XYZ file of C-alpha atoms in Angstrom:
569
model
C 227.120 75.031 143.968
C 229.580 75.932 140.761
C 228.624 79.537 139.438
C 227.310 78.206 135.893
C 224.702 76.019 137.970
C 224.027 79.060 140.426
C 223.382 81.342 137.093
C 220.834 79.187 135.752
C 219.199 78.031 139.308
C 218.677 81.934 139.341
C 217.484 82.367 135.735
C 214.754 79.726 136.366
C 213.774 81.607 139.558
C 213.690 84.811 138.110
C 210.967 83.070 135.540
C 209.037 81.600 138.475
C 208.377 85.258 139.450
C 207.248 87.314 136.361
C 204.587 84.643 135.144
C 202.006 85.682 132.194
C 198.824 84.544 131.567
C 197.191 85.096 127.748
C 195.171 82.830 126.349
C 191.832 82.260 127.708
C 191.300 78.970 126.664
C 194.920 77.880 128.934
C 193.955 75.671 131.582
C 194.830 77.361 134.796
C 197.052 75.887 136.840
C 195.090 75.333 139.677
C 193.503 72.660 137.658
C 196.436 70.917 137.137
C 198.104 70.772 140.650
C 197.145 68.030 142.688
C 194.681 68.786 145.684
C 197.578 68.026 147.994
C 199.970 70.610 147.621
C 201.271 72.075 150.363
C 202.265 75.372 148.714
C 200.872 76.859 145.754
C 201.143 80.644 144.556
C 199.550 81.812 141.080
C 200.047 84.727 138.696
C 197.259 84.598 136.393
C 197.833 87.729 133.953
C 200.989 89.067 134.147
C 200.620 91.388 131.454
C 197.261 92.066 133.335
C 199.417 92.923 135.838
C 201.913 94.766 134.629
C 199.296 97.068 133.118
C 197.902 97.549 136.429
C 201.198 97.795 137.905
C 202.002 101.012 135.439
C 198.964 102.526 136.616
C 199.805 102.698 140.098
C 201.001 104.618 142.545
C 204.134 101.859 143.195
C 205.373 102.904 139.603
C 204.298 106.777 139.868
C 206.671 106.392 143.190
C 209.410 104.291 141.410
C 209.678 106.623 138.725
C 210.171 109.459 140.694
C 213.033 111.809 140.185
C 214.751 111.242 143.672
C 214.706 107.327 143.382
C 217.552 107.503 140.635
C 220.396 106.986 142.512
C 218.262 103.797 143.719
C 217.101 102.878 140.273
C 220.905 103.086 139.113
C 222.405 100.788 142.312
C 219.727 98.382 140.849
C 220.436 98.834 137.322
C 224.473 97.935 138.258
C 223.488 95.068 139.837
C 221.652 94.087 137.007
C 224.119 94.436 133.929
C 226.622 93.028 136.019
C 224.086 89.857 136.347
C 223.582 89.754 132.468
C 227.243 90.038 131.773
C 227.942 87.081 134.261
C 224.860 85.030 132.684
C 225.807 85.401 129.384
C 229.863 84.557 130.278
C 229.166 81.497 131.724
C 225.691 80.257 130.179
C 225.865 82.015 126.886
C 221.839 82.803 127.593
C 220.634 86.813 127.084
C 218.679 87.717 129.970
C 216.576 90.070 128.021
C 215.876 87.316 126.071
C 214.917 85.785 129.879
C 212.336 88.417 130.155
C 210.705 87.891 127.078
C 209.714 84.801 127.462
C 206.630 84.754 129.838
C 203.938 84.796 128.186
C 200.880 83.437 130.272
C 200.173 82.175 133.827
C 203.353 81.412 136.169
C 202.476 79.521 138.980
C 204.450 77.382 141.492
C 203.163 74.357 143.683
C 205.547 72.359 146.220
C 203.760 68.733 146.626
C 204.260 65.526 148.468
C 206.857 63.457 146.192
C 206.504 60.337 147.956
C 205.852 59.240 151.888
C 208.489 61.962 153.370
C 209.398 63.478 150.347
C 208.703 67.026 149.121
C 209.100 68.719 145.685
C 208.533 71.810 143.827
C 207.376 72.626 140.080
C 207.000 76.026 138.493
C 204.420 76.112 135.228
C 205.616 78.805 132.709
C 203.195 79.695 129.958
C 205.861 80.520 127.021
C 203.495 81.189 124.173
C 205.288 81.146 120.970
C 208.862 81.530 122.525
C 210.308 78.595 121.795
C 213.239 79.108 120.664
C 214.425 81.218 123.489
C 212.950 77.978 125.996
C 214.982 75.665 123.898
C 218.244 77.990 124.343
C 217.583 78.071 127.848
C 217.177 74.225 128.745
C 220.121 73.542 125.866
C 222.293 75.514 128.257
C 221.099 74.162 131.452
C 221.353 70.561 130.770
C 224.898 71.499 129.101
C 225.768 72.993 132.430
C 224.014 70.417 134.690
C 226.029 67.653 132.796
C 229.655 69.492 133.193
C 228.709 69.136 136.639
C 228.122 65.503 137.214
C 224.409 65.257 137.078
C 223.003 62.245 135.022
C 220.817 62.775 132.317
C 217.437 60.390 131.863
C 214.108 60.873 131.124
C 210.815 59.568 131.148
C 207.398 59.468 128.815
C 204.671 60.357 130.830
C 201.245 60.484 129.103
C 202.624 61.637 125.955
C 205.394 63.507 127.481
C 209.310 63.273 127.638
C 210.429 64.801 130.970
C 214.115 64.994 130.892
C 215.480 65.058 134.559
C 218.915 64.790 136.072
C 220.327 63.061 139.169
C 223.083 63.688 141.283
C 222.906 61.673 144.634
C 219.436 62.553 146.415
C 219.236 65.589 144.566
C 216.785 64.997 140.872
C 216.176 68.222 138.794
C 213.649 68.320 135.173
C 211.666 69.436 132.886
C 209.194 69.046 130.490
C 207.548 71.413 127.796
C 203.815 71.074 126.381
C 201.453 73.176 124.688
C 203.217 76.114 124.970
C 204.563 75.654 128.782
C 207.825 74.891 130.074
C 207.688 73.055 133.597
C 210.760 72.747 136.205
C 211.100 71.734 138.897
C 212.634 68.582 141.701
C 211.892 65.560 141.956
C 210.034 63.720 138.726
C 207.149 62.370 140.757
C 205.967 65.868 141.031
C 206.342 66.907 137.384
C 204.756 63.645 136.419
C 201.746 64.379 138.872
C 200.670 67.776 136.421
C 201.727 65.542 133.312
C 198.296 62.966 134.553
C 196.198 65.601 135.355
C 197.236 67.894 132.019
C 193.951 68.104 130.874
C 192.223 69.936 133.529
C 189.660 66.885 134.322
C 191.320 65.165 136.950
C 189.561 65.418 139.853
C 192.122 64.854 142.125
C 193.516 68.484 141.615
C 193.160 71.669 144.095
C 190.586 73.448 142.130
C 188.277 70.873 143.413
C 189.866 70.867 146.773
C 186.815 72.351 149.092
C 189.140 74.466 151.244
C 191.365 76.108 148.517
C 187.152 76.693 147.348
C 186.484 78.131 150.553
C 189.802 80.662 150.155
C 188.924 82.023 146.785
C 185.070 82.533 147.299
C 185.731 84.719 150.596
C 188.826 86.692 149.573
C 188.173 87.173 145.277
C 184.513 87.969 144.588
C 185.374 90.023 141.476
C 184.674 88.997 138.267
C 188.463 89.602 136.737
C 191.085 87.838 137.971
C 193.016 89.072 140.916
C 197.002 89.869 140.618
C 198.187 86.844 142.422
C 196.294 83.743 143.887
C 198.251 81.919 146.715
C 197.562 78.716 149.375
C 199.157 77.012 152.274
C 198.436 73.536 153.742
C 200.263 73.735 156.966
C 199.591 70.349 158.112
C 200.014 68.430 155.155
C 203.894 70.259 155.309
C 203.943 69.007 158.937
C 203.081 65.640 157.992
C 205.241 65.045 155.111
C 208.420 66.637 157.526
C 207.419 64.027 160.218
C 207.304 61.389 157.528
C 210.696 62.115 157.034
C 212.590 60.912 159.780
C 213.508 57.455 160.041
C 212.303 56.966 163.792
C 209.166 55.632 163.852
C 208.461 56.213 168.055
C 209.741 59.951 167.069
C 206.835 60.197 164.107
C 203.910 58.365 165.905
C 204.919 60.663 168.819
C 204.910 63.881 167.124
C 201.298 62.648 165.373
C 200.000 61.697 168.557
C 200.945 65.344 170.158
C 199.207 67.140 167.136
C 195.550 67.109 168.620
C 196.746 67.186 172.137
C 198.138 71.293 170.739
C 194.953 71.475 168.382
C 197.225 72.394 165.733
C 195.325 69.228 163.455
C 192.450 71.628 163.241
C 194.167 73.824 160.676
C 192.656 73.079 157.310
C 194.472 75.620 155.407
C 195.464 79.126 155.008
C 194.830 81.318 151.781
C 194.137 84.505 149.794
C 194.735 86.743 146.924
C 196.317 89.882 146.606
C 195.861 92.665 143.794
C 196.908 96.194 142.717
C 195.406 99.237 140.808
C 191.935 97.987 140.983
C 189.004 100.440 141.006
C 189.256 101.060 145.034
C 192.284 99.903 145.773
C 196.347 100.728 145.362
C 197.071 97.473 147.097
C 194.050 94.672 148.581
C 195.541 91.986 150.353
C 192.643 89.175 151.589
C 192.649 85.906 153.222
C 191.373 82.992 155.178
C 192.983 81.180 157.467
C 190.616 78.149 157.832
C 189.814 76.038 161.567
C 187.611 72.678 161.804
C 186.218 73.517 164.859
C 185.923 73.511 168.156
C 189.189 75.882 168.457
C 191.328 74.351 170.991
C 194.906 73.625 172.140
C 197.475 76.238 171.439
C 194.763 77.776 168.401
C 192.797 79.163 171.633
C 195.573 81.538 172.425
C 194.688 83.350 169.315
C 191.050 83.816 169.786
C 189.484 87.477 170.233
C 185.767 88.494 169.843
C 184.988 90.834 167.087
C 183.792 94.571 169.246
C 184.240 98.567 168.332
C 187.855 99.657 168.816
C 188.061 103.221 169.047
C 191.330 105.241 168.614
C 192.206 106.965 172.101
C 192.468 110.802 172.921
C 196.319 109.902 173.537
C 197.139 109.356 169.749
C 198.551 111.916 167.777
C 196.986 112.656 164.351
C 201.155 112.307 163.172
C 201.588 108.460 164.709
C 202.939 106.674 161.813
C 201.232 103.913 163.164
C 198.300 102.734 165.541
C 197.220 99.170 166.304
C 194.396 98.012 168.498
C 193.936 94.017 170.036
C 190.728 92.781 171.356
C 192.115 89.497 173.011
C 190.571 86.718 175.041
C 193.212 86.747 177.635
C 191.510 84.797 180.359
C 190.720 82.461 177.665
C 194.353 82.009 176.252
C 195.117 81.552 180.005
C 193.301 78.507 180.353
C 194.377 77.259 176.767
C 198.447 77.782 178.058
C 197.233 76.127 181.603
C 196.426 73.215 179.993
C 199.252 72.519 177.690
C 201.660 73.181 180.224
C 199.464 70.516 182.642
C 199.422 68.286 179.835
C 203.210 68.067 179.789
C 203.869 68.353 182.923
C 201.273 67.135 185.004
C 197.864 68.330 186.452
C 197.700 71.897 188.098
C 201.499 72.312 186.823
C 201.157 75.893 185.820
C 199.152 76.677 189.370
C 201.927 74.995 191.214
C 205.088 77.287 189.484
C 203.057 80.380 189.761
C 202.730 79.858 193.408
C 206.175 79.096 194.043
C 206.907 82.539 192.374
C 204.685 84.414 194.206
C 205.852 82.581 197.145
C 209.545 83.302 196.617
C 211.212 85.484 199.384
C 213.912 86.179 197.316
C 211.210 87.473 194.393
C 209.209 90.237 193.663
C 206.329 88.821 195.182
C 203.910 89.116 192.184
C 201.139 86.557 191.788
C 201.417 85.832 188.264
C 197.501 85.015 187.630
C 195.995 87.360 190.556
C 198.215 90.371 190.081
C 198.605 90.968 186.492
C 196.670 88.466 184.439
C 193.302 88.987 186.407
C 193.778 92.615 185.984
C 193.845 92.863 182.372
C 190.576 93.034 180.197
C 192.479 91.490 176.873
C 192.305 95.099 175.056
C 195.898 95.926 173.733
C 196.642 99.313 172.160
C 199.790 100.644 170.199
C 200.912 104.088 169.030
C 204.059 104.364 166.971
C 205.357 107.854 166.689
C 208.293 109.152 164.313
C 211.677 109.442 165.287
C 212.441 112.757 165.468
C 215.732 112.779 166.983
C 219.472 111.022 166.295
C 218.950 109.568 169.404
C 215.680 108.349 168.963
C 217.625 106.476 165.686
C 219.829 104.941 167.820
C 217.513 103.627 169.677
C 215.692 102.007 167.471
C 217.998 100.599 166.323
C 219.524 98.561 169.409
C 215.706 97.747 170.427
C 214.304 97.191 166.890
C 211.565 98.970 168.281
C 210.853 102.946 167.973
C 211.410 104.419 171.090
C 208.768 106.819 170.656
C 206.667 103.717 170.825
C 203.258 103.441 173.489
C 201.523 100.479 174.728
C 198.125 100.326 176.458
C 196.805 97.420 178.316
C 193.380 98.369 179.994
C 193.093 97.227 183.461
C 189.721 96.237 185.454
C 191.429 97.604 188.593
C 193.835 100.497 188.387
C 194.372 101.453 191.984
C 195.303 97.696 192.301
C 198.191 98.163 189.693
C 199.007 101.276 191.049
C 199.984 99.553 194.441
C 202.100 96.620 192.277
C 203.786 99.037 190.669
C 204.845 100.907 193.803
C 205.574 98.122 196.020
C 208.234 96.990 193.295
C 209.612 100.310 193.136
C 210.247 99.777 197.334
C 212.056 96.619 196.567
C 215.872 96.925 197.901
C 218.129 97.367 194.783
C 215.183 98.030 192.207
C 215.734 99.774 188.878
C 211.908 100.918 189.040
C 212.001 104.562 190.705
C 208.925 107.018 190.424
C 208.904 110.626 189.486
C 205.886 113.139 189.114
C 204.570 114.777 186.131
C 201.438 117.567 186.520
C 200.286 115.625 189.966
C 200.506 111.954 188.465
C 203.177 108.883 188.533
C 205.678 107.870 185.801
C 207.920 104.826 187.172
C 211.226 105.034 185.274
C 214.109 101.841 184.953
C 217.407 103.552 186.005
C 219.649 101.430 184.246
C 222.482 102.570 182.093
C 223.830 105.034 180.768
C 221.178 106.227 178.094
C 219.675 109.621 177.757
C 216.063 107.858 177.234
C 214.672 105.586 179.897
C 211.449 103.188 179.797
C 208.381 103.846 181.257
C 205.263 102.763 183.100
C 202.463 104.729 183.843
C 198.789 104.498 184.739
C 195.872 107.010 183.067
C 192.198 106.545 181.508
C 191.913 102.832 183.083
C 194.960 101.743 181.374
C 198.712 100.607 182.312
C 200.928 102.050 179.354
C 204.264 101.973 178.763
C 207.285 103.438 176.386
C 210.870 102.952 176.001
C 211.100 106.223 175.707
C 209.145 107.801 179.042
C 208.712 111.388 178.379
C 206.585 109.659 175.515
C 204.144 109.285 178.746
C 204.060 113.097 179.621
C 201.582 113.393 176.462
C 199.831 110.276 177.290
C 199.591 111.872 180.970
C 198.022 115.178 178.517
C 195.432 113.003 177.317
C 196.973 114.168 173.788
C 196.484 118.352 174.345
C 198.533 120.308 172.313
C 198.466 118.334 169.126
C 196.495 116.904 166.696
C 194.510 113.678 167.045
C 194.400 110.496 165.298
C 190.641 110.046 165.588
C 189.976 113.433 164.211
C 191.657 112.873 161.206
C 189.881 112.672 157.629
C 192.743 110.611 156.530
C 191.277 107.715 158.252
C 187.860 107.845 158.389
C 188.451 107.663 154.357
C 190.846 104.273 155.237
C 188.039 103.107 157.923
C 185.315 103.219 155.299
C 186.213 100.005 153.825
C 186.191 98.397 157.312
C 183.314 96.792 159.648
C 182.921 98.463 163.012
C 183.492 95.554 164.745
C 187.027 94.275 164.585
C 189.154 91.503 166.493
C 192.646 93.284 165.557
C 192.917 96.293 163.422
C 195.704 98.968 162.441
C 196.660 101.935 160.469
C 200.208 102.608 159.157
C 201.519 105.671 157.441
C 204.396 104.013 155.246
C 205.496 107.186 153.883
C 208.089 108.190 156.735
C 209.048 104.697 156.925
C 211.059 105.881 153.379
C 213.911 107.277 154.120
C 214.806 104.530 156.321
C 213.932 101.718 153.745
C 216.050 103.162 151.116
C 219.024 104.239 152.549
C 219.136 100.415 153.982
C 218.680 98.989 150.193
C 220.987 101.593 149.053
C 223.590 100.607 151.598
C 223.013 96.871 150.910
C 223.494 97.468 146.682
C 226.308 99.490 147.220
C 228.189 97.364 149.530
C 228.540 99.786 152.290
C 230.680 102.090 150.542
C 228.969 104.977 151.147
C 230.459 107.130 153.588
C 228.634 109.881 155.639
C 230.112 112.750 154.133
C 228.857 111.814 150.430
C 225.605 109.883 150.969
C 224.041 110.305 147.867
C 220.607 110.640 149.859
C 221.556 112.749 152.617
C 219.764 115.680 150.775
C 216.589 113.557 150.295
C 213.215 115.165 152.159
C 211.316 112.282 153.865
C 208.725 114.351 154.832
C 208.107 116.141 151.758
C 208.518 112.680 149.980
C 205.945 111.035 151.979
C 203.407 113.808 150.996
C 203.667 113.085 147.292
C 202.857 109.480 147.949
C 200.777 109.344 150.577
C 200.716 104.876 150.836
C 198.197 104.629 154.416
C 197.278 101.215 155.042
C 194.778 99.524 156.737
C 194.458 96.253 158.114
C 191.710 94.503 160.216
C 191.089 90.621 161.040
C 187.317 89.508 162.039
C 186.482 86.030 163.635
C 184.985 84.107 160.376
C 182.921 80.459 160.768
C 185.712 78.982 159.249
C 188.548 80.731 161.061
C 189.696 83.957 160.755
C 189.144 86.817 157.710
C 191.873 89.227 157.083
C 192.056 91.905 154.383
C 194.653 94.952 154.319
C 194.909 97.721 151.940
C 195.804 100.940 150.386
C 192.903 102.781 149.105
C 193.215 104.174 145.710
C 194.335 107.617 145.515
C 192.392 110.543 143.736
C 193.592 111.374 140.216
């Protein structure tokens, strides 16, 4: 794409994601939108928002003394953006960010059997003169590029659009908004439903309904309002291909997987409110019965305590209550279903079978033996090495992993008899009168780990990890004990499906030097890294950002909220 085109592409963009709302009589969006979009995410007030935003502690952390060599790498980036915008488009980008001023929303719809497009509303209040600068320039630009100019009246309404090959691009302004977007069927479809009475719009859409009354029950609006329609994407992308066996197969394997049952998936998500830093709710939303690959996801809602075995300093714990036996049947099917009755049976045998093998019965041995309840402790790195590590894994080696067992004496004996095999990397060694079983392969100071304590098979990458698992957590602090979060578990039910707690604060460090790195092109060098000074840990006590998270079985689907609670003034 020629830069001039790229500039503005990117100037619209950069619109579509600072969206205001002000006046209250503006019909929202949501009203306007046909009930078939696949995709539609809302800003209601962003100067709502940015209020809130100021008011937080995002901007308290932004602000913060240590962050300017950060803030300055961005502000580079961004005069050098400006300069290029206004060299090749002639258009001011402060101008750019003056000009929202009400709701931005954007909504990708069906354009036609197998045809998608996108439109992006932009309340512009009384800036028009900057809007008509801005689409003066694009269609100046569009047209040194070959596109065709045309344009349509639709109820009232010029849209002015321009084609080049399959590729359509437009807009329209009324009553104070400017809408883009692709593809003129979909700016036409708001154009018909501009006065917020159609009824053929997603307000009036009972699952987008079912979304906002479960995850925004406050009477101000929340930051951002957003919802997915997973199938009607599928349906349009199947649509799309020219092989009609190829469609009406793909259609026809839909129920067989269950997937059809997805109605929708939804939320909202908002900042600086009265409890909250950051609240993050939604819905995903399941005609029942469940079935098909959908069971594989199911897990009853019971108390998940934290174990002895986490330290109070994790920087992050995560607990699973999963219906393995049932997913197990779910998986048993679909692989029968492709492959022919008592498939899965069949291979597992042959596995188990297998002289050449480790002799593990896939269902009896491991599967069988496992109650469904998954744990995870994350510690900090505390070492170069442990860096390093993480790095080539993408996992923190000081990472844990509990699976309770219904028989541990049974994987006891699997774990030995593999450790017997000729030529295995498994080998045992004894800590305070109990079992670690090490891999022995390479070079590396750190090796993974199984070992078996408190009804439960856990394992590291990093095994002497399992020494203070094997301590039942002596020596340190505990996670359960910890004020911290029985603050963040206040806000929670008791009974869970999946929860988790995450200190982001250490997490820093990391973070920035990586966007530092990335806005500075890698020029850094080790022995003048502007950050290499920079306390994490001290950092991370100034803005201390826990989150929670927890998902609960709903009638509908599933319910999942997340959060930072607000933090005392």
């Amino acid at each position: 794409m020629p830069r001039r085109l790229l500039l503005l592409v990117a100037s619209c963009a950069f619109f579509c994601s600072s969206r205001l709302l002000s006046a209250e009589e503006k019909i929202p969006a949501e009203r306007v939108v046909p009930s078939k979009s696949i995709l539609f995410v809302s800003i209601p007030d962003f100067q709502e928002l940015r209020t809130r935003y100021e008011d937080s502690i995002f901007a308290t952390f932004w602000n913060d003394p240590e962050l300017k060599i950060l803030r300055d790498a961005l502000s580079e980036q961004w005069d050098e953006f400006a300069r290029e915008l206004k060299t090749e488009t002639g258009l001011v980008a402060e101008d750019l960010l003056s000009l929202p001023q009400g709701e931005i929303a954007v909504a990708i719809s069906r354009a036609g059997r197998g045809k998608i497009g996108w439109a992006a509303l932009i309340d512009f209040g009384d800036q028009e003169d900057v809007v008509d600068d801005v689409l003066a320039a694009a269609e100046k630009a569009l047209q040194e590029n070959d596109f065709q100019r045309e344009s349509r009246e639709v109820e009232g309404t010029r849209i002015t659009f321009f084609s080049l090959g399959n590729t359509q691009f437009g807009w329209f302004t009324r009553d104070g908004f400017l809408a883009i977007g692709m593809e003129i069927e979909v700016l036409a479809s708001l154009l018909v439903r501009w006065d917020g009475k159609h009824d053929d719009v997603l307000a009036e859409r009972d699952v987008y309904q079912q979304v906002m009354n479960r995850c925004w029950r406050g009477e101000e609006e929340p930051a951002v309002r957003w919802f997915v329609d997973p199938m009607l994407f599928v349906q349009t992308l199947v649509e799309s291909s020219e092989n009609a066996f190829q469609q009406a197969t793909v259609m026809a394997m839909l129920p067989q997987l269950g997937v059809d049952r997805i109605r929708g998936v939804g939320g909202t998500l908002d900042i600086a409110t009265e409890k909250y830093e950051l609240v993050n709710e939604s819905l995903f939303i399941i005609e029942p019965p469940i079935g098909g690959v959908l069971q594989m996801l199911r897990g009853d809602a019971v108390v998940q305590p934290v174990p002895s075995w986490v330290r109070a300093d994790a920087i992050g714990f995560h607990s699973i209550n999963w219906d393995l036996a049932g997913a197990y049947e779910s998986a048993r099917t679909m692989v029968d279903l492709f492959q022919g009755p008592g498939a899965l049976d069949r291979i597992i045998e042959e596995l188990a079978d297998d002289e050449a093998g480790p002799k593990i019965h896939f269902k009896k041995d491991l599967v069988d033996n496992l109650t469904g309840q998954i744990q995870m402790a994350v510690g900090a790195d505390d070492t170069d090495e442990d860096e390093l590590l993480s790095e080539s894994l993408e996992i923190s080696p000081n990472t844990v992993i509990a699976l309770t067992l219904r028989d541990s004496r049974r994987m006891q004996d699997l774990l030995e008899s593999l450790g017997r095999l000729e030529g295995s990397p498994l080998a045992a060694r004894t800590f305070q009168g109990q079992s670690i079983y090490e891999f022995h392969v390479g070079a590396s100071p750190f090796r993974p780990g199984f070992a078996i304590a408190e009804g439960r098979l856990f394992f590291s990458p990093k095994s002497q990890r399992l020494e203070e698992v094997l301590r039942g957590g002596e020596g340190h602090p505990r996670l359960r004990d910890s004020a911290a979060l029985r603050r963040l578990q206040s806000e929670a039910p008791e009974q869970v499906s999946v929860w988790g707690v995450e200190r982001l604060g250490p997490q820093l460090q990391r973070d920035i030097s990586q966007l530092l790195s990335m806005l500075t092109g890698n020029r850094r060098v080790l022995n003048d890294d502007p950050l290499a000074d920079f306390d994490a840990e001290a950092f991370s006590k100034k803005y201390p950002l826990d989150r929670l998270y927890y998902i609960v079985p709903d009638p509908r689907g599933a319910y999942w909220k997340d959060y930072i609670p607000r933090r005392a003034p």
